Short mmCIF file of C-alpha atoms (C1' of nucleotides) in Angstrom, two decimals:
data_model
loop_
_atom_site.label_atom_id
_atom_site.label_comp_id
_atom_site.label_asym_id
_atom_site.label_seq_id
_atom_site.Cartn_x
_atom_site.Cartn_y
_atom_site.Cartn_z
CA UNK A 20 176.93 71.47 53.25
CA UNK A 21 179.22 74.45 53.05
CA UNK A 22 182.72 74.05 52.24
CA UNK A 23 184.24 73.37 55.26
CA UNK A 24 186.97 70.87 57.00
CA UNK A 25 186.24 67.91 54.73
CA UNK A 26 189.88 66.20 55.93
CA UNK A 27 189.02 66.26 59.25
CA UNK A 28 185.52 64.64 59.49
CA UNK A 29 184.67 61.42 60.57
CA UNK A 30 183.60 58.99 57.75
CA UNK A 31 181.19 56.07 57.86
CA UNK A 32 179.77 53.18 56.26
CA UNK A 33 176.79 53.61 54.64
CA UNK A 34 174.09 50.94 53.49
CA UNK A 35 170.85 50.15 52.13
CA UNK A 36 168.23 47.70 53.52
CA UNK A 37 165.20 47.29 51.30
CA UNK A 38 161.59 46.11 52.68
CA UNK A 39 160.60 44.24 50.08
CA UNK A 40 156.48 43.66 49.72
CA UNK A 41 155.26 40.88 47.45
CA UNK A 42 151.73 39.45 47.18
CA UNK A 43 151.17 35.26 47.47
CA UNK A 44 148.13 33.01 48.35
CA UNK A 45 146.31 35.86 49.03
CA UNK A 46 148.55 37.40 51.44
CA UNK A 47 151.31 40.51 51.51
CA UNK A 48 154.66 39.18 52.44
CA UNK A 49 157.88 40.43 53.47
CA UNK A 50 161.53 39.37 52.01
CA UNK A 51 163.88 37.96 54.67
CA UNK A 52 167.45 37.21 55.09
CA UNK A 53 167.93 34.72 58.31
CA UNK A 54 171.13 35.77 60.01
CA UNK A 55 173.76 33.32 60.06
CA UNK A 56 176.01 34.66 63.01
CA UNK A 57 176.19 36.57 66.09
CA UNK A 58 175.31 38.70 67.44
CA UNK A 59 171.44 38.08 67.13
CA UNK A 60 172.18 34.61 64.92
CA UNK A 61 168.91 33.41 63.72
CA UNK A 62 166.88 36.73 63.77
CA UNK A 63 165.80 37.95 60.32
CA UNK A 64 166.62 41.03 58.25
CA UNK A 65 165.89 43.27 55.42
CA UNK A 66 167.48 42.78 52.29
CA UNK A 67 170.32 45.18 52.89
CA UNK A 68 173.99 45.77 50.74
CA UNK A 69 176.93 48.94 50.55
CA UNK A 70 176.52 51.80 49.30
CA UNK A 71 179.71 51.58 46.51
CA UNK A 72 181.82 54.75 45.74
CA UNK A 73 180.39 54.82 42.56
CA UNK A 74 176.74 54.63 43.05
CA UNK A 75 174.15 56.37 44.65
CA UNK A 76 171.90 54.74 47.80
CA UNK A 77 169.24 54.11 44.97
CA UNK A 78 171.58 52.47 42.51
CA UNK A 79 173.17 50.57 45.15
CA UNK A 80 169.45 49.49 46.07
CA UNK A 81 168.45 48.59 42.35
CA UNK A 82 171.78 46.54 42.00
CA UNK A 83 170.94 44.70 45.10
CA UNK A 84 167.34 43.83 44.00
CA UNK A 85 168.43 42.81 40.55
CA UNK A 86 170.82 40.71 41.58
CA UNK A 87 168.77 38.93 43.94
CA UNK A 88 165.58 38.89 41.48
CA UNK A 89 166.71 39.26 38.15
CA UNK A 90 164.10 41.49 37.43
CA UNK A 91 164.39 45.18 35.93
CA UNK A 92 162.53 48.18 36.27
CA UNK A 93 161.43 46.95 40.11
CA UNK A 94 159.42 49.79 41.64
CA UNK A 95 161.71 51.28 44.35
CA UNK A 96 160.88 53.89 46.92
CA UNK A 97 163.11 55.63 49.55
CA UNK A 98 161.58 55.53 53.06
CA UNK A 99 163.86 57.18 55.78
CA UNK A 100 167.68 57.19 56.71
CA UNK A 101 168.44 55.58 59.87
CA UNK A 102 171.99 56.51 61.43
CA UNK A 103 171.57 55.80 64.92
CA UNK A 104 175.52 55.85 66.19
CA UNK A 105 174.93 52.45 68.13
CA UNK A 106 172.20 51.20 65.19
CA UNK A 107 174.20 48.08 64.40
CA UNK A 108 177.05 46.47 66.97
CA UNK A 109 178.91 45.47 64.01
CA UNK A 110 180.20 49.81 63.50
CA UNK A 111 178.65 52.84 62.81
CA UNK A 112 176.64 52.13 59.63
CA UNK A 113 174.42 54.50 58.36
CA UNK A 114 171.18 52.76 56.64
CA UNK A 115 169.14 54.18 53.86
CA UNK A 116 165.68 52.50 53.89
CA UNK A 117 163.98 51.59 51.03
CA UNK A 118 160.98 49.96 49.97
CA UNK A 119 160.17 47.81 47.26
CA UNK A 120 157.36 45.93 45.17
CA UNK A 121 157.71 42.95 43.10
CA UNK A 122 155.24 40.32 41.44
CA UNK A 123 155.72 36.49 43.51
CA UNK A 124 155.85 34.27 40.48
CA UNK A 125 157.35 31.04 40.45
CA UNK A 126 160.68 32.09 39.66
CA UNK A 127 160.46 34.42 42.11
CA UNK A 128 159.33 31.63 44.79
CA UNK A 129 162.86 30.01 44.13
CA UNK A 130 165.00 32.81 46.21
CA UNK A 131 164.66 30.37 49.34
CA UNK A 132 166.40 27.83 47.49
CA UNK A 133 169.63 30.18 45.94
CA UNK A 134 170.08 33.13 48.47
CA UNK A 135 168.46 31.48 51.76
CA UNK A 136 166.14 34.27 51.34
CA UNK A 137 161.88 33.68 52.36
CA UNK A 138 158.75 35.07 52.33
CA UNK A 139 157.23 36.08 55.45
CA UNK A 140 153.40 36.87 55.88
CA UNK A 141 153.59 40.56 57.06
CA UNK A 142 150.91 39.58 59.81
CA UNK A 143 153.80 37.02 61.01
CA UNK A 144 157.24 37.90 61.02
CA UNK A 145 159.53 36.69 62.75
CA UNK A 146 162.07 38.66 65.27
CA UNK A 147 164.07 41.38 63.04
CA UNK A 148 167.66 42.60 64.02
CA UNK A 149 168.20 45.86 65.42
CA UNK A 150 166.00 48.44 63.99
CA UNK A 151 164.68 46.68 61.11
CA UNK A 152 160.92 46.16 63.00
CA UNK A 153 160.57 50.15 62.43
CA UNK A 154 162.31 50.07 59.19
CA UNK A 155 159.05 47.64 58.49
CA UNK A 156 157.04 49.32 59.96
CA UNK A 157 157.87 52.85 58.18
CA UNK A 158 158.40 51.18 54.86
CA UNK A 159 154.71 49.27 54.75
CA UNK A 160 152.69 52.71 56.23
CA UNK A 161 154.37 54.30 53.37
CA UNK A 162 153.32 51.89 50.95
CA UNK A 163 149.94 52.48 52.57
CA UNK A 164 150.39 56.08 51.46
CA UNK A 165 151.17 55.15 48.31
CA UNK A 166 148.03 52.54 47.76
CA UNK A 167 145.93 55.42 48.95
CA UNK A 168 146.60 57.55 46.29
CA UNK A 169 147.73 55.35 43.56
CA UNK A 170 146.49 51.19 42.02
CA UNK A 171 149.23 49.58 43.45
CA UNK A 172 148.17 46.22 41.63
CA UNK A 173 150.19 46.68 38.71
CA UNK A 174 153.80 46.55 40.78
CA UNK A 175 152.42 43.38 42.80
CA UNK A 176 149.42 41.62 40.63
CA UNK A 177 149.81 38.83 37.75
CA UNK A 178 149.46 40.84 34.64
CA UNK A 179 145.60 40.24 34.51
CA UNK A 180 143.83 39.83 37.08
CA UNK A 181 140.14 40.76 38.85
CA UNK A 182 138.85 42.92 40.92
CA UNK A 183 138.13 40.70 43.83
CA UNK A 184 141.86 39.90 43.97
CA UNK A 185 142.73 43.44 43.67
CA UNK A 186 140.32 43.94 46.39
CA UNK A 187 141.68 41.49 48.47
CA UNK A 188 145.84 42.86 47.83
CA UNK A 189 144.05 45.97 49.21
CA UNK A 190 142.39 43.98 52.11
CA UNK A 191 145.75 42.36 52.81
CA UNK A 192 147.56 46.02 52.51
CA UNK A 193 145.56 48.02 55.25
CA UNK A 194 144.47 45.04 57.31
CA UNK A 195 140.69 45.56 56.79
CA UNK A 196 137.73 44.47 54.33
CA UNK A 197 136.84 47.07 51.68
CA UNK A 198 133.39 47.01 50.70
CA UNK A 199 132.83 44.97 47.41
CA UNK A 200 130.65 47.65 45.61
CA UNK A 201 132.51 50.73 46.62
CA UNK A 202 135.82 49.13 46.35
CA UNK A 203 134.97 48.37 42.56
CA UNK A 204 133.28 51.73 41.45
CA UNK A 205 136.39 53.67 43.05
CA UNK A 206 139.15 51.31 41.71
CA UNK A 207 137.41 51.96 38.35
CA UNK A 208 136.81 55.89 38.60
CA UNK A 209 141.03 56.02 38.36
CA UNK A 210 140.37 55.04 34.99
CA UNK A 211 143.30 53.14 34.40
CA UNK A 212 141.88 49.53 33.95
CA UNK A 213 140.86 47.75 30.43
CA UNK A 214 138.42 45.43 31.01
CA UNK A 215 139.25 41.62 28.98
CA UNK A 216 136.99 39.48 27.63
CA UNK A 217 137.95 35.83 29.37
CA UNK A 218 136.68 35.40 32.61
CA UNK A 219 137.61 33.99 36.26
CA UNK A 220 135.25 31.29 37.24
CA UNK A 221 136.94 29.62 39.44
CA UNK A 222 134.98 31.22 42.77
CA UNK A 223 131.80 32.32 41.03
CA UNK A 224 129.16 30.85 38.85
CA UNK A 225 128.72 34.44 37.37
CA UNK A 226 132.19 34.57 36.70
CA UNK A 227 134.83 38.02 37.23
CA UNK A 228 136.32 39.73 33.97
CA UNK A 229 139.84 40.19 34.07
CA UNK A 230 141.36 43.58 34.34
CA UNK A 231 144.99 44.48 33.31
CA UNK A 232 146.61 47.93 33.65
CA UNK A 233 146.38 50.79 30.65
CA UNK A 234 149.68 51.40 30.53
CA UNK A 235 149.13 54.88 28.65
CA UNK A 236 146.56 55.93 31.00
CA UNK A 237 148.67 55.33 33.79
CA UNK A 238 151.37 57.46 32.61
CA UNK A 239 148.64 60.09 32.23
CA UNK A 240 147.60 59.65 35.33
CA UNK A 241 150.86 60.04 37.03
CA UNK A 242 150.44 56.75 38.52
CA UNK B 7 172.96 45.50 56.80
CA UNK B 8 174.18 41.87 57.07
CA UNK B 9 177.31 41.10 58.29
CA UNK B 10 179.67 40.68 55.63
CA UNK B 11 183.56 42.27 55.24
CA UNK B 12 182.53 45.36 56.99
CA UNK B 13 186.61 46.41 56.74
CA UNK B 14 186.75 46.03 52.82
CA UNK B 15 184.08 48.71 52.20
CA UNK B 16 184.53 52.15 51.76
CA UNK B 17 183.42 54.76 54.15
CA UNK B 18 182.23 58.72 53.04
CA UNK B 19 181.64 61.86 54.95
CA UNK B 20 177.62 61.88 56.44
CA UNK B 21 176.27 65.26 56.39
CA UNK B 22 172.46 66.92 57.11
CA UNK B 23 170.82 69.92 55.20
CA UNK B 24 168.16 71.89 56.44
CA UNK B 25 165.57 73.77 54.78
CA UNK B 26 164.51 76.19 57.48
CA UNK B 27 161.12 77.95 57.05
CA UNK B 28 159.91 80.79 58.60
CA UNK B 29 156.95 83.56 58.31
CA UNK B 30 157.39 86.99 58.29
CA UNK B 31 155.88 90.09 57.17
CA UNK B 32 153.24 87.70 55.21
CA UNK B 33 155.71 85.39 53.58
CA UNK B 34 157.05 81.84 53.72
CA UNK B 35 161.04 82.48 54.10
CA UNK B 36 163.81 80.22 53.92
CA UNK B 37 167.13 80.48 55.81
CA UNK B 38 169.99 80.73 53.47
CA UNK B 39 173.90 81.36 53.91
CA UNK B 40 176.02 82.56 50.89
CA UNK B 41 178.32 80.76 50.17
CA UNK B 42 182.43 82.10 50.00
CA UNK B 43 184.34 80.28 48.49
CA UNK B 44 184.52 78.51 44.80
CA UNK B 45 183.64 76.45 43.26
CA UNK B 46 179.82 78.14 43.32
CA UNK B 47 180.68 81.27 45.30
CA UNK B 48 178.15 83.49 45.83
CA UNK B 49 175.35 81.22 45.44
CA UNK B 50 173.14 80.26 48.51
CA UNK B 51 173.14 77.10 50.53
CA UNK B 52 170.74 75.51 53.15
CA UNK B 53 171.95 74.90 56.49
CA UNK B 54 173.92 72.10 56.66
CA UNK B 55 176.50 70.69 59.20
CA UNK B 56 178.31 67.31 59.63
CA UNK B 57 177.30 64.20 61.58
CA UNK B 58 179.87 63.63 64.11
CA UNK B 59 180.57 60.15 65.33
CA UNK B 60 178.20 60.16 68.90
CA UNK B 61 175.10 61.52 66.75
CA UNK B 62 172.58 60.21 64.60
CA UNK B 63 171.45 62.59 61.96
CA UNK B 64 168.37 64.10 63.68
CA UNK B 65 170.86 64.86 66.46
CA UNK B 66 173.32 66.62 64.25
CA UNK B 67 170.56 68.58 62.99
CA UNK B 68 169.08 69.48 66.45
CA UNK B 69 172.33 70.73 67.18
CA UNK B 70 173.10 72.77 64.22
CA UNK B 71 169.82 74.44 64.52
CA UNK B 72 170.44 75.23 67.90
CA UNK B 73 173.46 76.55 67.33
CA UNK B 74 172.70 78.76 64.69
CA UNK B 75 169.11 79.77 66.15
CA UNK B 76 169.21 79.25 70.57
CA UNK B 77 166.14 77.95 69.87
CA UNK B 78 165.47 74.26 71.44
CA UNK B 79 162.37 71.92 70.58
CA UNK B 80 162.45 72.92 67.03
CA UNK B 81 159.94 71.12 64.87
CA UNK B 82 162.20 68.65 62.70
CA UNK B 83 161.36 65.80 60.08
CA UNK B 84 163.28 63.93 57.96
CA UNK B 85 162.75 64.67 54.17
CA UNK B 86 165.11 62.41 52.09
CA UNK B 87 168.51 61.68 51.82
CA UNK B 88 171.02 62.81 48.66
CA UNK B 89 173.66 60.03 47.83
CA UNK B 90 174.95 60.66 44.09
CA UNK B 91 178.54 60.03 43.81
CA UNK B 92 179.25 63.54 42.21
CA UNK B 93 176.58 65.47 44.14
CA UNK B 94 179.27 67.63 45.75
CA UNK B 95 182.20 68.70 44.14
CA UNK B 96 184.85 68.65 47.40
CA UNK B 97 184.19 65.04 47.90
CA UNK B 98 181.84 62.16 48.19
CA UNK B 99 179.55 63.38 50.78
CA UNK B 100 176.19 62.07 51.48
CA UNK B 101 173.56 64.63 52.66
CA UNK B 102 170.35 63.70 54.74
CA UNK B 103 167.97 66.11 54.36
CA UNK B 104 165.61 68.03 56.98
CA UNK B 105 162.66 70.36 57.03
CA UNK B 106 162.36 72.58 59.91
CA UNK B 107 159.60 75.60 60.90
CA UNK B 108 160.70 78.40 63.50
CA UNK B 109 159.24 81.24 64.43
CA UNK B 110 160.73 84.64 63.53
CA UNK B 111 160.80 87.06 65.79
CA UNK B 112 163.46 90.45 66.81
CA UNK B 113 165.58 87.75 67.98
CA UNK B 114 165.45 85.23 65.23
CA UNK B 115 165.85 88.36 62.37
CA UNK B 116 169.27 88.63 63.67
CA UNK B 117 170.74 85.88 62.24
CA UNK B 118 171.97 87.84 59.52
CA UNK B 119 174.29 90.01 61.24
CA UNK B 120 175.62 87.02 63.80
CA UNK B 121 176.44 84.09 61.11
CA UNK B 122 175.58 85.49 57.78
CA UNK B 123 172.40 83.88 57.24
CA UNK B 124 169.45 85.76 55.03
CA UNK B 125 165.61 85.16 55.21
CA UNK B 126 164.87 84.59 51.92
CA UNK B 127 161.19 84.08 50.50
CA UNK B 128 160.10 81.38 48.96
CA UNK B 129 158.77 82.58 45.87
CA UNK B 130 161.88 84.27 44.71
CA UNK B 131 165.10 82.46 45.66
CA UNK B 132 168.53 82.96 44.79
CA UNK B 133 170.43 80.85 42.84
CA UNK B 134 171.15 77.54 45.21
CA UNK B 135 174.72 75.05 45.16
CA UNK B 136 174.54 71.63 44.29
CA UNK B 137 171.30 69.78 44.98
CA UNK B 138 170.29 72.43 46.78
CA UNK B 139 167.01 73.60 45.20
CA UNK B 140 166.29 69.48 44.71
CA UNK B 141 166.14 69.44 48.32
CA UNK B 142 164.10 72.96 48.46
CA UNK B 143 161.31 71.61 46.70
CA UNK B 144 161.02 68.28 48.40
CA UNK B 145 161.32 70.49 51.80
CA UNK B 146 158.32 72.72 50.58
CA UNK B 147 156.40 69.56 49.42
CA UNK B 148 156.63 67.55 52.35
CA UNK B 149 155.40 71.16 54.88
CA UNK B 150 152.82 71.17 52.45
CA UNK B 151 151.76 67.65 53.44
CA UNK B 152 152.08 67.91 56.87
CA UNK B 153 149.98 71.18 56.42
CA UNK B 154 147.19 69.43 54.78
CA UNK B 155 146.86 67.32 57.94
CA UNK B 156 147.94 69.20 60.56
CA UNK B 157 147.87 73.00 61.70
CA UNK B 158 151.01 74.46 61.20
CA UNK B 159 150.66 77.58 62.67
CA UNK B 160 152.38 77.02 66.25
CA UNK B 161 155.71 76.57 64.63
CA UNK B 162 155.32 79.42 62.37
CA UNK B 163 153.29 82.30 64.00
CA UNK B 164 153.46 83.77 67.32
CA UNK B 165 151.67 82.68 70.45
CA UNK B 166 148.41 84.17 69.70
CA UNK B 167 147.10 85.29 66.15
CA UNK B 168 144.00 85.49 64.59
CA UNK B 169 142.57 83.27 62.14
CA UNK B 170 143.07 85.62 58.95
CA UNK B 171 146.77 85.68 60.35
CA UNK B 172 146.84 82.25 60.09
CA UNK B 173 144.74 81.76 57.18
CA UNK B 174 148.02 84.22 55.57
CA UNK B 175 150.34 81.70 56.07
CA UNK B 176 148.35 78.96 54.58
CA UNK B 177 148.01 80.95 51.25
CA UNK B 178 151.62 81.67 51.38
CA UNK B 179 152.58 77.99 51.66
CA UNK B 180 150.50 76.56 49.65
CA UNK B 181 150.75 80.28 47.21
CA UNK B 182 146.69 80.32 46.83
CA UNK B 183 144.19 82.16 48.18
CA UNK B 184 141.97 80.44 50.63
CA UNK B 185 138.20 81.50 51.02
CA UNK B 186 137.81 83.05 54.43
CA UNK B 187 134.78 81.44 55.67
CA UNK B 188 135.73 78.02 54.36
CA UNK B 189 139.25 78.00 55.71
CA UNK B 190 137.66 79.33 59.09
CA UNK B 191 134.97 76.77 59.09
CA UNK B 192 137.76 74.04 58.09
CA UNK B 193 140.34 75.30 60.88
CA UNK B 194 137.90 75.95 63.81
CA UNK B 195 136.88 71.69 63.18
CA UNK B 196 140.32 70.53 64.05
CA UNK B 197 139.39 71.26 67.75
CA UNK B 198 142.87 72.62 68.81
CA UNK B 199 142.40 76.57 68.99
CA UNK B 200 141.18 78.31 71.67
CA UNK B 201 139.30 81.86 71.51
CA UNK B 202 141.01 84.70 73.45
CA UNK B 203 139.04 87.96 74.75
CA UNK B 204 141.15 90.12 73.26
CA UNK B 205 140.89 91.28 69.22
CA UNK B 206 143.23 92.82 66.46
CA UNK B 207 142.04 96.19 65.51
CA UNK B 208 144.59 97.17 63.56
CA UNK B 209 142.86 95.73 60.08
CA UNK B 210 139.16 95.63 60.48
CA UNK B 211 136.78 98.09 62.47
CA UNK B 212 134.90 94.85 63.85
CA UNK B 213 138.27 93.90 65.60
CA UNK B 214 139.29 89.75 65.04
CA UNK B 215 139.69 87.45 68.27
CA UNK B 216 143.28 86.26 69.25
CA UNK B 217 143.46 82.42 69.31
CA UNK B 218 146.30 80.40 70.46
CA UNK B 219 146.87 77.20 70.23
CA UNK B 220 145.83 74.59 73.32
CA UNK B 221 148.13 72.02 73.88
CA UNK B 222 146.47 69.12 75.72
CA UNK B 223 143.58 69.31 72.37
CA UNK B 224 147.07 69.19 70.27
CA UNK B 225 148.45 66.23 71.91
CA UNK B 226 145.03 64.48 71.82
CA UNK B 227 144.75 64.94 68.58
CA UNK B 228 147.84 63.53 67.40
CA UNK B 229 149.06 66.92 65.97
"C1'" DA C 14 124.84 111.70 67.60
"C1'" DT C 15 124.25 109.35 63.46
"C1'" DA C 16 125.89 107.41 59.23
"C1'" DT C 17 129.44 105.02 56.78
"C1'" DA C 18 132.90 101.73 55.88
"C1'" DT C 19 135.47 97.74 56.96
"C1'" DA C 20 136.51 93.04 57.48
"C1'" DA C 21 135.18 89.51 60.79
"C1'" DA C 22 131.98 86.11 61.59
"C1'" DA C 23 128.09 83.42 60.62
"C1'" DG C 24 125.03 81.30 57.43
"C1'" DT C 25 123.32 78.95 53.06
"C1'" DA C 26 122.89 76.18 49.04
"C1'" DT C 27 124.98 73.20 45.78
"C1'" DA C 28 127.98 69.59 44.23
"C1'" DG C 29 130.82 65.67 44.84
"C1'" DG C 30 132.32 61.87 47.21
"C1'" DT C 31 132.09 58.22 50.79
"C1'" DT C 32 129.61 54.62 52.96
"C1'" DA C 33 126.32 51.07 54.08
"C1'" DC C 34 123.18 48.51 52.07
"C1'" DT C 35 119.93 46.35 48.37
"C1'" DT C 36 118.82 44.55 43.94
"C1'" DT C 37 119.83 42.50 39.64
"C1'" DT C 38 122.59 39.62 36.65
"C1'" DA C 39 124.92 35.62 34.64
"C1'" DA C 40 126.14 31.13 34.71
"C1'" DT C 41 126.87 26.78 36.97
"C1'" DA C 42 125.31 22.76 39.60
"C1'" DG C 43 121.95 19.87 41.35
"C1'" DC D 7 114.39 24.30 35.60
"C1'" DT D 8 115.29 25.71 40.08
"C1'" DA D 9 118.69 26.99 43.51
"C1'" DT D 10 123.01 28.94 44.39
"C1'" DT D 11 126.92 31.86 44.01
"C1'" DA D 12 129.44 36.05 43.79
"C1'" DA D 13 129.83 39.63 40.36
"C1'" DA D 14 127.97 43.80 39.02
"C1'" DA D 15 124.93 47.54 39.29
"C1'" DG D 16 122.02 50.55 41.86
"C1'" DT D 17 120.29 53.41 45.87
"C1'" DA D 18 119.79 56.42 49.76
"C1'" DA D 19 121.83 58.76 53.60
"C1'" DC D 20 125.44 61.24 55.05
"C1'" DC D 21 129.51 64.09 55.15
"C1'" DT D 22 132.61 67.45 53.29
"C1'" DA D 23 134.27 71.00 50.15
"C1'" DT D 24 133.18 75.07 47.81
"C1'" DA D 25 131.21 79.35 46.24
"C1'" DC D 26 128.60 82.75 47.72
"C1'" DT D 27 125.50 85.83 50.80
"C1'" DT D 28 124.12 88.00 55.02
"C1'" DT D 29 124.84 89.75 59.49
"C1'" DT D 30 127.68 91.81 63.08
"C1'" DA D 31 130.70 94.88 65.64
"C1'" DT D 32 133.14 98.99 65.85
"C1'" DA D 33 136.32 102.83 64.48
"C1'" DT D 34 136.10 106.84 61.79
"C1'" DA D 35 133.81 110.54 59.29
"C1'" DT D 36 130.08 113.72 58.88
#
DNA sequence: ATATATAAAAGTATAGGTTACTTTTAATAG
DNA sequence: CTATTAAAAGTAACCTATACTTTTATATAT
């Protein structure tokens, strides 16, 4: 901005709402708040808090998350800005979208039970409050993006895990089947996998290896 | 957002940015106004503006773009949006931040004398305020992106131009040189130019064809 | 009138990557 | 020890990107 009338402008509230992705039973899922009052009691939201005067809209976003997770270092993404003047009936709120990706363990599992908060299969959610179906829907074709260029296993996989279930957080991602065989020799040409010695026998007599992340050849890799 | 002691929080000014791209005289340029007052004076700023109360950002964008320009239907996207507390020293202000692409022609090279705005080029910009070249180089990367997918020529060249015209401002955005017969080859696929009768003399004795760019195969192709 | 020079335009050959599909492997269970 | 399972490896066809070469059209010079 140039310098220019800052007393007389307008000012407005300004918030974050955070898609955020997690991987369970096989299945991506969405984080949801259900709404306790009107108007549009019992639809669902984003995870969503202020912006405060000292913070930016991505510190504001990383307090949220922490607070509701406990985890650290959560991978964090901005998505869009929405700042529609009629957006939310509540006043003119301005919304900076995020998205996020976290591992489902059990702790994590326990939200429901401390902040009302549950995990929704993103092929089944439930009715969202005002814009937060395109704040979805923006948030999870950027994380597509982001899987296309870059193993996003490491942000929502178990620390070890194989390549079928990596396979299958991809299926669950873009909505389709990858090919077994090409899915495995491209996930392995990034070159950022160490292969373990213990196995996965639990759904083959052969048995998968487990993979983890090289966490030095990810950095190299920009990852 | 979810409901909760909207009245308590606090509320800052909402303003856009705009890195506006042109091409002229072979170059990517960028729109810039010098700023006059301190703190910073003399350095250069994007276009910026406020958001005013009945407009969502795009809007306020839109408008200031018209304003400054008389163009309508500029080509507009949404880059990112700048929240740190101390990002601008005359206040808490929190800038979302646009990419735009207009054409220069006579008209457009006015600018300077009517508002003080300079075409700058890209490869050798002033010093810029604030965040200002931040939000530069996530403009440039994002046209980049969109180039990679998508012609960008009818927001940046003139009706009709020929493909080494075009091929110009793809080696100026992306500041390589493009082979010739691959980047026709690779241009003429997308399916969206037509072939005029008439040629350009003025740089080869073989003359090149005039193409322009045909809407309906635009739309159908998602451009 | 013919030759020359220019860059457009078309063509070619190689390499690399994607994709669909097949074969082999390892280990368990009957 | 044979059958079964899915992992793991291998293959062949196809598509695309890239570097490079050849042909074409025409204004200008001789």
């Amino acid at each position: 901005m140039i310098l220019e009338s800052y007393n007389n402008q307008e000012k407005y509230l300004v918030s974050i709402d955070c898609a955020i992705f997690g991987y369970h039973e096989g299945e991506l899922k969405l984080l949801l708040f259900q709404r306790e009052k009107e108007p549009e009691k019992g639809k669902w939201s984003l995870i969503g808090g202020w912006v405060n005067p000292d913070e930016s809209a991505e510190e504001a976003a990383t307090r949220v998350l922490q607070h509701l997770t406990g985890l650290h270092d959560i991978f964090l993404e901005q998505v869009s800005t929405f700042s529609k003047p009629n957006r939310d009936p509540g006043g003119r709120v301005i919304s900076v979208v995020f998205y996020a990706l976290i591992v489902i363990d059990g702790e994590r599992m326990k939200l429901s039970s401390e902040f009302g908060a549950e995990w929704w299969p993103v092929k089944s959610l439930p009715t969202l409050i005002f814009d937060h179906q395109q704040m979805f829907e923006m948030s999870l074709e950027r994380l597509r993006q982001k899987a296309n260029y870059h193993l996003v296993g490491r942000e929502l996989l178990p620390e070890t895990f194989t390549i079928t279930q990596l396979r299958n957080l991809y299926n669950s991602i873009f909505s389709k089947d990858f090919d077994p065989g090409n899915f495995r020799k491209k996930v392995l040409s990034f070159g950022v996998l160490d292969r373990l010695d213990t196995k996965d026998t639990s759904v083959s007599k052969k048995g998968a290896y487990y993979y983890k992340f090289n966490e030095q050849k990810l950095n190299e890799s920009e990852n």
